[in-house]
mmCIF file of C-alpha atoms in Angstrom:
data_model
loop_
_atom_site.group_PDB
_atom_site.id
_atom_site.type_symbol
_atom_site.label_atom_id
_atom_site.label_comp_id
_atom_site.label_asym_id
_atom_site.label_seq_id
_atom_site.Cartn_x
_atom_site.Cartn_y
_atom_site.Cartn_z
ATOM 1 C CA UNK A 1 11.275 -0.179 15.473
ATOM 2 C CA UNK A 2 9.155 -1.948 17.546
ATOM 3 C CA UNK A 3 7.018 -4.570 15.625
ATOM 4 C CA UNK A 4 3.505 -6.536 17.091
ATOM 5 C CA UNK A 5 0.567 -8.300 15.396
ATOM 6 C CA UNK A 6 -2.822 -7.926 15.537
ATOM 7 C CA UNK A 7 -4.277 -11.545 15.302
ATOM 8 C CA UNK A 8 -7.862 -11.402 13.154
ATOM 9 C CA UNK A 9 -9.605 -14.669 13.748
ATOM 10 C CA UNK A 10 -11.412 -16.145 10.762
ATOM 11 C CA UNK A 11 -15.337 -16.993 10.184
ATOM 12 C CA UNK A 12 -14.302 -20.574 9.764
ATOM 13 C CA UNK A 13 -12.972 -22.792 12.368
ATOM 14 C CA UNK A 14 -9.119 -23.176 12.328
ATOM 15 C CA UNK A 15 -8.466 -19.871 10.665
ATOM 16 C CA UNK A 16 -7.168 -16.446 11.534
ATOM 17 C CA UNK A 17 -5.067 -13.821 10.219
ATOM 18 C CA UNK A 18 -2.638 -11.798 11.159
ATOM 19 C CA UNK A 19 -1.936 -7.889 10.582
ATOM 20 C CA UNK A 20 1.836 -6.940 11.244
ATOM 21 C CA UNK A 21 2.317 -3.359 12.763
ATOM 22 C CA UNK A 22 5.609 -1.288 12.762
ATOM 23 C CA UNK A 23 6.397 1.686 15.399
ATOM 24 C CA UNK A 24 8.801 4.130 15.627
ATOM 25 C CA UNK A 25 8.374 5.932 18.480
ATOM 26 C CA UNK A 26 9.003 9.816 18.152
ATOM 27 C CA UNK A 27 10.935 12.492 20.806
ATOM 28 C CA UNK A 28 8.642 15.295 20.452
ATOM 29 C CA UNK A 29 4.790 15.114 21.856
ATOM 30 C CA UNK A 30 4.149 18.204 20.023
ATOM 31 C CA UNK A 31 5.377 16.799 16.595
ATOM 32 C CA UNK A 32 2.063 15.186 14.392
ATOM 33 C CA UNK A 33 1.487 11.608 14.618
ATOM 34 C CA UNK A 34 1.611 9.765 11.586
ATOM 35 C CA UNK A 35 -0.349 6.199 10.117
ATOM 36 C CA UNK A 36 0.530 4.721 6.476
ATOM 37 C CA UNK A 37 -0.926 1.597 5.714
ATOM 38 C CA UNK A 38 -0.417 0.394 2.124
ATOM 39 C CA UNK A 39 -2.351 -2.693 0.502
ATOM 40 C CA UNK A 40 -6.072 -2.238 1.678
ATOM 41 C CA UNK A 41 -6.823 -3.784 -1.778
ATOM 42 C CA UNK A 42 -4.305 -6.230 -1.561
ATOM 43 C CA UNK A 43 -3.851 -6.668 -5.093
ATOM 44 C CA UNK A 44 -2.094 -2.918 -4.705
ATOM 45 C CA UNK A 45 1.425 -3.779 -4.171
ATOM 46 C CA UNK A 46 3.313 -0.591 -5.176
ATOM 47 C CA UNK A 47 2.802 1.038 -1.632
ATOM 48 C CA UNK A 48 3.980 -1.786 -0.011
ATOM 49 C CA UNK A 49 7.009 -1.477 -1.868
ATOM 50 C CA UNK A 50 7.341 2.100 -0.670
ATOM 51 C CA UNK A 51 7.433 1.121 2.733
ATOM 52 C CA UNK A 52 9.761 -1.727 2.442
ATOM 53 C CA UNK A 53 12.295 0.850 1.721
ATOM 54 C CA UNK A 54 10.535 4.160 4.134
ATOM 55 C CA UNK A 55 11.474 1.582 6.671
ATOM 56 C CA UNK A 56 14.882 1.163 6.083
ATOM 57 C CA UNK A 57 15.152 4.718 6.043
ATOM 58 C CA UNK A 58 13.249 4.952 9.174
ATOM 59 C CA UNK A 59 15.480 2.839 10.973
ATOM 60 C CA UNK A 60 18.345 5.018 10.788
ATOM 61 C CA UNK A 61 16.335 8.234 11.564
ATOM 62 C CA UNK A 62 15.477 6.002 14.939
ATOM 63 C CA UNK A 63 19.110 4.893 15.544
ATOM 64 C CA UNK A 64 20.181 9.119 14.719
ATOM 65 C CA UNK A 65 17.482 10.112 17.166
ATOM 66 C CA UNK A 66 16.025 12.224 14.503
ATOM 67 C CA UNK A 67 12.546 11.187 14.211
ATOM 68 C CA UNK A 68 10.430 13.657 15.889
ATOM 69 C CA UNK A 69 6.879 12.392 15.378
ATOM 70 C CA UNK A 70 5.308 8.603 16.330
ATOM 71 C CA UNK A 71 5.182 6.468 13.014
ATOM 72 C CA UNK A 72 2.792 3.726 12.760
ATOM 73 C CA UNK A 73 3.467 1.596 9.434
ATOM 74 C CA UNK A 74 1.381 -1.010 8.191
ATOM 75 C CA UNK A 75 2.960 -2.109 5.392
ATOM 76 C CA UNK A 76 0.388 -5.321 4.141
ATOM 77 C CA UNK A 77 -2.924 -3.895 5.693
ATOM 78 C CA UNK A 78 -5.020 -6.740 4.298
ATOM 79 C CA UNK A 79 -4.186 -10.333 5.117
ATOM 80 C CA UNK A 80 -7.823 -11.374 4.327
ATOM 81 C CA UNK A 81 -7.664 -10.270 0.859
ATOM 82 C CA UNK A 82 -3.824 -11.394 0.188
ATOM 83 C CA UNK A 83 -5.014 -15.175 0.373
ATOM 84 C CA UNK A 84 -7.856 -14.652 -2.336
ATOM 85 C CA UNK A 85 -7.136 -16.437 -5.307
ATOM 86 C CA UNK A 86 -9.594 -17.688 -8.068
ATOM 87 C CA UNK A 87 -7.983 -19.909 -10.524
ATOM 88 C CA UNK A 88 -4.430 -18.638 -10.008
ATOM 89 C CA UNK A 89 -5.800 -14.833 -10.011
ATOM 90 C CA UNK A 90 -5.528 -12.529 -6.744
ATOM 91 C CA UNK A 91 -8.965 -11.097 -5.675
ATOM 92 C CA UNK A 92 -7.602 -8.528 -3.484
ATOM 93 C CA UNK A 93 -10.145 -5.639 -4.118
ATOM 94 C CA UNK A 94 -13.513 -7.593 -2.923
ATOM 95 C CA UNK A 95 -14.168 -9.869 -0.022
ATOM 96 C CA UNK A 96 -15.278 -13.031 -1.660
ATOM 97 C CA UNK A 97 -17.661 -13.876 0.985
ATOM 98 C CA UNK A 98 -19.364 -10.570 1.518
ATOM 99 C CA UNK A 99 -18.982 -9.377 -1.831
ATOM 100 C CA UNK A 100 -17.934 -6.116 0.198
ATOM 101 C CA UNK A 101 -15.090 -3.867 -1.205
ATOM 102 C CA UNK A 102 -12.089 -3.284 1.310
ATOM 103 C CA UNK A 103 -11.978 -0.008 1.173
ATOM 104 C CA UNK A 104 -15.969 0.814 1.451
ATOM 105 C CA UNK A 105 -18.270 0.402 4.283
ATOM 106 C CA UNK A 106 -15.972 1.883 7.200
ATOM 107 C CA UNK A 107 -17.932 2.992 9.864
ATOM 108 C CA UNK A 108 -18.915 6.621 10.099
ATOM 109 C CA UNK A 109 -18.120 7.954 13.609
ATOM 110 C CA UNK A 110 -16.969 10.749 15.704
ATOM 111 C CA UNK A 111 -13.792 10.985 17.148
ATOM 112 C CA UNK A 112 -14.997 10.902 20.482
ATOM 113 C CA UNK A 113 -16.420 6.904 19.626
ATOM 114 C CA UNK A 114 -12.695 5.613 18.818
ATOM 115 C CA UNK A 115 -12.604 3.199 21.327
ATOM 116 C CA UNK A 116 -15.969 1.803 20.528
ATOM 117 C CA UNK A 117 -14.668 0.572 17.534
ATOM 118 C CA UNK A 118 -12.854 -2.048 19.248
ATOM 119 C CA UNK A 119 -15.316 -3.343 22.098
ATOM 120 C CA UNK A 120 -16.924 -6.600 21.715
ATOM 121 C CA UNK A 121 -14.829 -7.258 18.790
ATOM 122 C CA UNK A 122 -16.328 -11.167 18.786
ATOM 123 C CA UNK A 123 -19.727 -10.109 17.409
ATOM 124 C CA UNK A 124 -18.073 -8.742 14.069
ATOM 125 C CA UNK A 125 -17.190 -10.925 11.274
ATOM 126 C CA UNK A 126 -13.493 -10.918 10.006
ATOM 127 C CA UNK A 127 -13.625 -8.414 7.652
ATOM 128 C CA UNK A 128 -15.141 -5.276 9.833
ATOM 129 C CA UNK A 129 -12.582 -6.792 12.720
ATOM 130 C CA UNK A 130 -10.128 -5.731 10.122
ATOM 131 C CA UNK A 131 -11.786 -2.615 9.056
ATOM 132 C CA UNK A 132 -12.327 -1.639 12.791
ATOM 133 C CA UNK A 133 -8.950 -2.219 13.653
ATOM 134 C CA UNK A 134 -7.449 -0.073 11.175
ATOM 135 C CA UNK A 135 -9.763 2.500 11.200
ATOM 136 C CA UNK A 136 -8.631 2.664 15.503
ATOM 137 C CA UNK A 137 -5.152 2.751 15.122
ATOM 138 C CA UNK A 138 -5.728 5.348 12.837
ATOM 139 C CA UNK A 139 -7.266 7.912 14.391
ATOM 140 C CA UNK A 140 -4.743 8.005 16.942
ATOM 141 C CA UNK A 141 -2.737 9.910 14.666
ATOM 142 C CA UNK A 142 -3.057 13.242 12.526
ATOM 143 C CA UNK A 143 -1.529 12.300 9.192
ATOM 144 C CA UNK A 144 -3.199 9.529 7.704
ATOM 145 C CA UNK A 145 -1.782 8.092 4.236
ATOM 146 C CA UNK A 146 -3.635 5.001 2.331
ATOM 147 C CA UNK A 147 -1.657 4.157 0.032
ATOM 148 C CA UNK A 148 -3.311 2.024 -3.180
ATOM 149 C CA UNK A 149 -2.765 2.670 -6.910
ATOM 150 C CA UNK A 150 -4.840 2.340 -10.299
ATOM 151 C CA UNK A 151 -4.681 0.171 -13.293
ATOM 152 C CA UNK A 152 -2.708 1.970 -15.594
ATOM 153 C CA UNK A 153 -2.303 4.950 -14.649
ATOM 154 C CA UNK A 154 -0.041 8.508 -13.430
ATOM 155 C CA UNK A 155 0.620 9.116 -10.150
ATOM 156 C CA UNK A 156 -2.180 11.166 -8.152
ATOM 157 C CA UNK A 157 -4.167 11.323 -5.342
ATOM 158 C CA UNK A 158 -7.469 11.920 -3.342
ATOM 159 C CA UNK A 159 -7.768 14.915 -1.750
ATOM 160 C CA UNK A 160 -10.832 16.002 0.254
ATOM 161 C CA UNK A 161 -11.322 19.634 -0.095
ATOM 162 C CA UNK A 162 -11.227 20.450 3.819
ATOM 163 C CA UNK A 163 -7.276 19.471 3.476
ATOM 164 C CA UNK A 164 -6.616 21.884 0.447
ATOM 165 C CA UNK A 165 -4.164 23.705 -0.139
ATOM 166 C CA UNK A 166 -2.441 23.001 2.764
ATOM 167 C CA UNK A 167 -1.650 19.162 1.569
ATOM 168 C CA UNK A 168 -0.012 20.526 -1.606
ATOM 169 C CA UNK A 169 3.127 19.747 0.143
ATOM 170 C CA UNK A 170 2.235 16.036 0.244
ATOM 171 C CA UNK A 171 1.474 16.467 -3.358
ATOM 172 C CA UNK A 172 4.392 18.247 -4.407
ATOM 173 C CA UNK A 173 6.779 15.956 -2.255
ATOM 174 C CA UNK A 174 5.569 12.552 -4.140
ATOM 175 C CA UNK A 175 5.624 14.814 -7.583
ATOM 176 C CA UNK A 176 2.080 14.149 -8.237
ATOM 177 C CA UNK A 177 0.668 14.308 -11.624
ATOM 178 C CA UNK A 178 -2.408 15.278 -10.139
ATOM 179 C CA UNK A 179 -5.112 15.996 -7.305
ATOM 180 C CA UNK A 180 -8.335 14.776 -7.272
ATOM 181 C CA UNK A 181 -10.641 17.068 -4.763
ATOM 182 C CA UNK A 182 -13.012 14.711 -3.208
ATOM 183 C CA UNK A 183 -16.117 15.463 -1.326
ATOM 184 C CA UNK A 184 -15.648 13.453 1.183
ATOM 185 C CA UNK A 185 -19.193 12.248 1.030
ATOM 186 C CA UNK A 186 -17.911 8.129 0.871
ATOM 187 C CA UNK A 187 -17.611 4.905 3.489
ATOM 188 C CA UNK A 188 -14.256 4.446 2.116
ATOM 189 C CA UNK A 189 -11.107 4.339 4.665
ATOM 190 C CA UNK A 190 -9.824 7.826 4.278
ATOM 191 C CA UNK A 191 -12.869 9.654 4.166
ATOM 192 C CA UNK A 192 -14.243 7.983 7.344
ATOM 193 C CA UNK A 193 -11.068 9.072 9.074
ATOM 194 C CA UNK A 194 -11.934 13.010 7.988
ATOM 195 C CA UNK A 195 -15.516 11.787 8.684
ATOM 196 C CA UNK A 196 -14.275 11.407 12.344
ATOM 197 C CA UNK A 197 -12.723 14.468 12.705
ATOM 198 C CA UNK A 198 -15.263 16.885 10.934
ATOM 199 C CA UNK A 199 -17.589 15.685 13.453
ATOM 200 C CA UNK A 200 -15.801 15.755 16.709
ATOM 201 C CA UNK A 201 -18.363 16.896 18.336
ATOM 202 C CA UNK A 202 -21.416 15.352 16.722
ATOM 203 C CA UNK A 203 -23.645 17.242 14.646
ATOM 204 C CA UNK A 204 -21.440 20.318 14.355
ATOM 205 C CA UNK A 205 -18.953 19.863 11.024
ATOM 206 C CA UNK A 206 -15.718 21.483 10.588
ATOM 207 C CA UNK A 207 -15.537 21.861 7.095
ATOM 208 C CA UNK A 208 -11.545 22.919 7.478
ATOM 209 C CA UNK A 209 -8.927 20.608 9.332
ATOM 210 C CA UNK A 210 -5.982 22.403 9.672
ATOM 211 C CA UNK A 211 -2.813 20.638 10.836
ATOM 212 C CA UNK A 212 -4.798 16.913 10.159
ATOM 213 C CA UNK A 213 -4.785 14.826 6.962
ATOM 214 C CA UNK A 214 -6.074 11.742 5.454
ATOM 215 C CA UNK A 215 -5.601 11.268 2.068
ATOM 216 C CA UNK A 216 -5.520 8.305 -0.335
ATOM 217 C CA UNK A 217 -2.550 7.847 -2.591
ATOM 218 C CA UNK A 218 -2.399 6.214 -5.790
ATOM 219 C CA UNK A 219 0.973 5.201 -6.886
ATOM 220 C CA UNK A 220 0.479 4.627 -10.661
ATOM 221 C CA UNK A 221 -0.559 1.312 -11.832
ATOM 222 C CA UNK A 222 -0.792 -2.168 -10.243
ATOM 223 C CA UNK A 223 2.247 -3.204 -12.601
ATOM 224 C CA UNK A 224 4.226 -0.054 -11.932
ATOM 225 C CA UNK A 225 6.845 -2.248 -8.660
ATOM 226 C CA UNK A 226 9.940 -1.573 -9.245
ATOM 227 C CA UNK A 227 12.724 -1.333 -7.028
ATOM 228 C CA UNK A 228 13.553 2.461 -8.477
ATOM 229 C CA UNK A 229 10.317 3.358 -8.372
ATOM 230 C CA UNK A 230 9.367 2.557 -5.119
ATOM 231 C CA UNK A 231 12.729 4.064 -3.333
ATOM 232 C CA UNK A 232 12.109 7.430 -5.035
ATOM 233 C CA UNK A 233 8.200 7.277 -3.572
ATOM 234 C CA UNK A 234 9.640 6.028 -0.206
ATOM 235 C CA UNK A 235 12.594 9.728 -0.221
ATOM 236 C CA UNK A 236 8.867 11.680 -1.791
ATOM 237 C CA UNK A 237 7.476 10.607 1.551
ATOM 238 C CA UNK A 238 10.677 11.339 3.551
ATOM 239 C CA UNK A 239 9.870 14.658 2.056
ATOM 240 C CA UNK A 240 6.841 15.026 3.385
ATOM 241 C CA UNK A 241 7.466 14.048 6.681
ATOM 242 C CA UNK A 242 10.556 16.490 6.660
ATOM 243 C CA UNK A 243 7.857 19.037 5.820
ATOM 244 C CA UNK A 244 5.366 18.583 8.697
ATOM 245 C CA UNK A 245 8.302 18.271 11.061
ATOM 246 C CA UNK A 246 7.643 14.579 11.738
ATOM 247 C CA UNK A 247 11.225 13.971 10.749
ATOM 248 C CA UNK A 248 14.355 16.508 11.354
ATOM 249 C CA UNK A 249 16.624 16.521 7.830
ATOM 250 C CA UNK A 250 17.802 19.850 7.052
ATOM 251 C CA UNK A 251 18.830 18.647 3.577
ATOM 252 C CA UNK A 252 15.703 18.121 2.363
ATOM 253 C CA UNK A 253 14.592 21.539 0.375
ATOM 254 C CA UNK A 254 10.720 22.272 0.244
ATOM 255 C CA UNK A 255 9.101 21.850 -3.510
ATOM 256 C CA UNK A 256 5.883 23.694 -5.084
ATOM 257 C CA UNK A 257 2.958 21.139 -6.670
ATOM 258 C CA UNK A 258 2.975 22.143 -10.031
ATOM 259 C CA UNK A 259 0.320 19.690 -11.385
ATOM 260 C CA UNK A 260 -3.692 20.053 -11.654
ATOM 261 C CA UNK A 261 -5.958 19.928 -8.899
ATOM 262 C CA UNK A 262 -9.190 19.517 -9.936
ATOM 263 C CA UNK A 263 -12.466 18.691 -7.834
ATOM 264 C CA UNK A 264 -14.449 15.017 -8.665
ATOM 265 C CA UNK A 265 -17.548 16.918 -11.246
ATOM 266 C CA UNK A 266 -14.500 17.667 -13.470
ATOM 267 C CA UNK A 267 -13.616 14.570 -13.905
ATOM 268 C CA UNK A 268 -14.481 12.917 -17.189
ATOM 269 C CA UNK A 269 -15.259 8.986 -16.713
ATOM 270 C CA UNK A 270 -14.929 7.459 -20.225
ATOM 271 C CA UNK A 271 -16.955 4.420 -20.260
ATOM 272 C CA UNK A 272 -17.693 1.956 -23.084
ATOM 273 C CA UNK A 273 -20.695 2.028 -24.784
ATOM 274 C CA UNK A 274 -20.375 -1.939 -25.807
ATOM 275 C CA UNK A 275 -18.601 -4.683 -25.108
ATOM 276 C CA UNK A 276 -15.728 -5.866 -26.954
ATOM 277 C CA UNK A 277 -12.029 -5.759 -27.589
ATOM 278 C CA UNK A 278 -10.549 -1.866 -26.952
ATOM 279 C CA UNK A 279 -8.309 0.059 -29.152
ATOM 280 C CA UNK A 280 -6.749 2.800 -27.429
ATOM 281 C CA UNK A 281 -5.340 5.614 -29.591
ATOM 282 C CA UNK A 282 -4.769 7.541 -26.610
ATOM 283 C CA UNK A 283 -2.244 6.654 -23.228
ATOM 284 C CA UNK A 284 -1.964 7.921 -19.736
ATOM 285 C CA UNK A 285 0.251 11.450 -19.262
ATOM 286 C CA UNK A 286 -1.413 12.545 -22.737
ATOM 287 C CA UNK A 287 -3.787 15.877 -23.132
ATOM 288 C CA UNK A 288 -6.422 15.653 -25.067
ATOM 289 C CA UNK A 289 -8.789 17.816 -27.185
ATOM 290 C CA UNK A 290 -12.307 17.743 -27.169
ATOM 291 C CA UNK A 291 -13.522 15.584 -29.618
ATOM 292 C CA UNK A 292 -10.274 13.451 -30.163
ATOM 293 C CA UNK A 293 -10.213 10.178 -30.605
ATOM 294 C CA UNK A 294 -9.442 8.077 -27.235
ATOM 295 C CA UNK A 295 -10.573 4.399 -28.186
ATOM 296 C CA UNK A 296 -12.334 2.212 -30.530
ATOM 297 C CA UNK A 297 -14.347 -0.760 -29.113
ATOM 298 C CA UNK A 298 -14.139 -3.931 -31.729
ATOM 299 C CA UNK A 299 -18.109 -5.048 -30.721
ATOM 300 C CA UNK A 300 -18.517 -7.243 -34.174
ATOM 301 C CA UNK A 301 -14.673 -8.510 -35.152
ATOM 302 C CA UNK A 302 -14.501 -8.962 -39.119
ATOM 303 C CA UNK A 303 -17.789 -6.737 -39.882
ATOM 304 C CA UNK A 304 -17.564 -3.570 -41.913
ATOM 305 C CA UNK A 305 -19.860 -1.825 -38.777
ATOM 306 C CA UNK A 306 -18.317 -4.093 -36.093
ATOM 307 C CA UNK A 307 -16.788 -1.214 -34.723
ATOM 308 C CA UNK A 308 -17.518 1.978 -32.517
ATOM 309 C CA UNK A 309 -15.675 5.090 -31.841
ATOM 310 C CA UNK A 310 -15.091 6.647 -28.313
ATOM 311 C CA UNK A 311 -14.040 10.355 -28.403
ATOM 312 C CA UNK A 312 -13.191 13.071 -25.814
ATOM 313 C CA UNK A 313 -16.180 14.865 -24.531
ATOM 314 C CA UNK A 314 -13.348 17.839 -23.418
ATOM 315 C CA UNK A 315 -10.162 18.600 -22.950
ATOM 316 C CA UNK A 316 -8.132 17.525 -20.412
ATOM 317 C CA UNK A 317 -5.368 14.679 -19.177
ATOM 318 C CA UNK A 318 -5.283 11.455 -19.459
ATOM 319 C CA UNK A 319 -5.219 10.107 -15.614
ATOM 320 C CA UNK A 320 -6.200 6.339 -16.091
ATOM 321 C CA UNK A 321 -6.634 3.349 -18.568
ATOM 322 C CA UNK A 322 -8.332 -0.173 -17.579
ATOM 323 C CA UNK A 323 -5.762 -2.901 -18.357
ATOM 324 C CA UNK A 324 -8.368 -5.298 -19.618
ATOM 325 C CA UNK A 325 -8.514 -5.350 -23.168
ATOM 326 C CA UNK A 326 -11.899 -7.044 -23.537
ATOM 327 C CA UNK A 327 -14.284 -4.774 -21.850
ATOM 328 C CA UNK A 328 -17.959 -5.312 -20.814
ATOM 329 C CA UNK A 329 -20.953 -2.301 -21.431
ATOM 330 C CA UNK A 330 -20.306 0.538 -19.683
ATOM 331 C CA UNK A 331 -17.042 -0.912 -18.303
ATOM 332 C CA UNK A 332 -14.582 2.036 -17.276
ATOM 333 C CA UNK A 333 -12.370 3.109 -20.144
ATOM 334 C CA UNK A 334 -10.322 6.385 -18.696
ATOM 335 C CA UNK A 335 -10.622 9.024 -16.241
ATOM 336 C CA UNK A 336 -9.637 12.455 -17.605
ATOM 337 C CA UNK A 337 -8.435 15.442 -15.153
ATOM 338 C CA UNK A 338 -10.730 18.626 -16.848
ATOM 339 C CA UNK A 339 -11.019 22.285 -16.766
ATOM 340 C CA UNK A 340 -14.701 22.047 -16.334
ATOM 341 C CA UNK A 341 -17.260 19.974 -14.736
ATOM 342 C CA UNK A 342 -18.702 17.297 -16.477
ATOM 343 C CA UNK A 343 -21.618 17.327 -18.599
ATOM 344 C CA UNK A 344 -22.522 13.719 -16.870
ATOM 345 C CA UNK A 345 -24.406 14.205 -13.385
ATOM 346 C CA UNK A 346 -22.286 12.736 -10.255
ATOM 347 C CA UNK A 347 -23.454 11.270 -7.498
ATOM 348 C CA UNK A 348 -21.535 12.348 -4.087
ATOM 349 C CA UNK A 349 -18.747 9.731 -2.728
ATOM 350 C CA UNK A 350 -16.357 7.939 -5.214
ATOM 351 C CA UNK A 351 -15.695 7.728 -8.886
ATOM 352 C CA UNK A 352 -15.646 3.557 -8.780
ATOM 353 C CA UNK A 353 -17.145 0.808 -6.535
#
């Protein structure tokens, strides 16, 4: 494993930061390329976790020769965000200068403009240095896993529709609960990677990528580290890199995806309609009817109308519950995997900010 450091210099003087990068360097040119970065919201920890133990793995793929494919790991891929606290809290999902979310505002290039992404890296401010050098090392592969997770929630990922059904395997390897089907229509780190390669030649898009993927993973909730839970995601990965031929294991057996796959309109965003304390009558991994009852909001504690009911607008499962308890208007309550589209208009890109 060969191990360097890319060194991020701060805005401030006296400060910089610095981004640890694993290799493992394959035997076959022909074999995919591979990138995995976990903690882009560095508040995300479970992915790290995964990779702490991939790597062990790894290592004695490397020392049996059996690693076909070049790994690049990045196992902590924020270092700005990981020394964010505010009053004892980690910030890890915004920058607290730019107010910018990590995983928004990647650039949207071409492949051909890779290298342009790190010339005249002085003129950028820490934070797209970062972005910029991730986003680089990157596209120099053709597998491209982000992995994050939610609040509470199952394990499942997003999916842009020019990698399905071909990344079912990834899905099935991890035993995903479910697929989300993006558009691919955001600035956040995955889709500007398939951004890249749809447009490979500029103004022509590919709207099928065959052989490449770049997906983001979401490894249940922030709370879910645990050392059991992380080794089986670590052999689910294994799994998948048997199955693209990145890594030679004739053990490992291939699996079938057996969980729901259904594009971003069908997913139902259950938001509160006031602020207050939340009931939920309803958990993560449940299915729901239409019209049952998912939470109650306490908006007036001790008042015979101090309450309000949140129900199901349609069937479906239960993907996602906030943690907070005490919930502003319109704060996210759930996302719920549906059948159908919902009746709520979308705008193109990501659920959340």
């Amino acid at each position: 494993m060969d191990i360097s450091e890319i060194i991020i210099p701060g805005d401030t003087p006296g400060i910089e930061w610095r981004l640890p990068v694993y290799r493992f360097k394959g035997n076959d040119p022909a074999a995919p390329k591979v990138y995995i970065q976990a903690a882009l919201h560095a508040d995300e920890l479970p992915g790290t976790a995964l990779l702490h133990f991939l790597c062990g793995t790894l290592r004695d793929a490397e020392s049996a020769d059996s690693i076909a494919g070049d790994i690049t790991i990045v196992p902590q891929a924020n270092p700005i965000g990981a020394a964010q606290s505010h009053f004892g809290e980690l910030q890890g999902r915004f920058d607290l200068g730019s107010r910018t979310n990590f995983n928004r505002d990647f650039p949207l290039i071409s492949l051909r403009d890779r290298g342009n992404l790190i010339d005249d890296l002085d003129r950028c401010p820490a934070i797209d240095r970062l972005k910029r050098q991730l986003m680089h090392m990157a596209l120099g592969a053709d597998l491209v896993l982000d992995l994050h997770c939610d609040d509470e929630s199952l394990q499942y990922a997003y999916i842009d529709e020019a990698f399905w059904p071909e990344a079912s395997d990834l899905a099935a390897a991890l035993a995903m609960d479910a697929v989300l089907l993006s558009d691919g229509e955001s600035s956040a780190f995955e889709e500007a990677i398939s951004f890249a390669w749809k447009y490979e030649v500029p103004g022509e898009k590919r709207t099928r990528l065959p052989g490449k993927l770049s997906v983001t993973l979401e490894l249940r909730g922030k709370r879910d580290v645990y050392p059991d839970m992380a080794k089986a995601d670590a052999e689910g990965l294994w799994r998948f890199l048997t199955a693209r031929k990145v890594i030679r294991d004739e053990r490992v057996l291939p699996s079938t995806f057996a969980g729901p796959a259904v594009p971003l309109d069908n997913i139902e965003m259950i938001r509160s309609p006031e602020s207050g304390t939340v009931l939920f009558h309803r958990s993560i991994g449940e299915m729901v009817a239409e019209g049952d009852l998912l939470a109650t909001i306490i908006t007036r504690p001790g008042m015979a109308d101090g309450s309000i009911q949140v129900r199901a607008p349609q069937a479906g499962l239960v993907v996602t519950c906030v943690s907070d308890r005490l919930v502003r208007r319109q704060a996210n309550l759930m996302k719920i995997a549906c059948s159908q589209p919902s009746s709520v208009v979308r705008k193109a890109g990501t659920l959340e900010d």
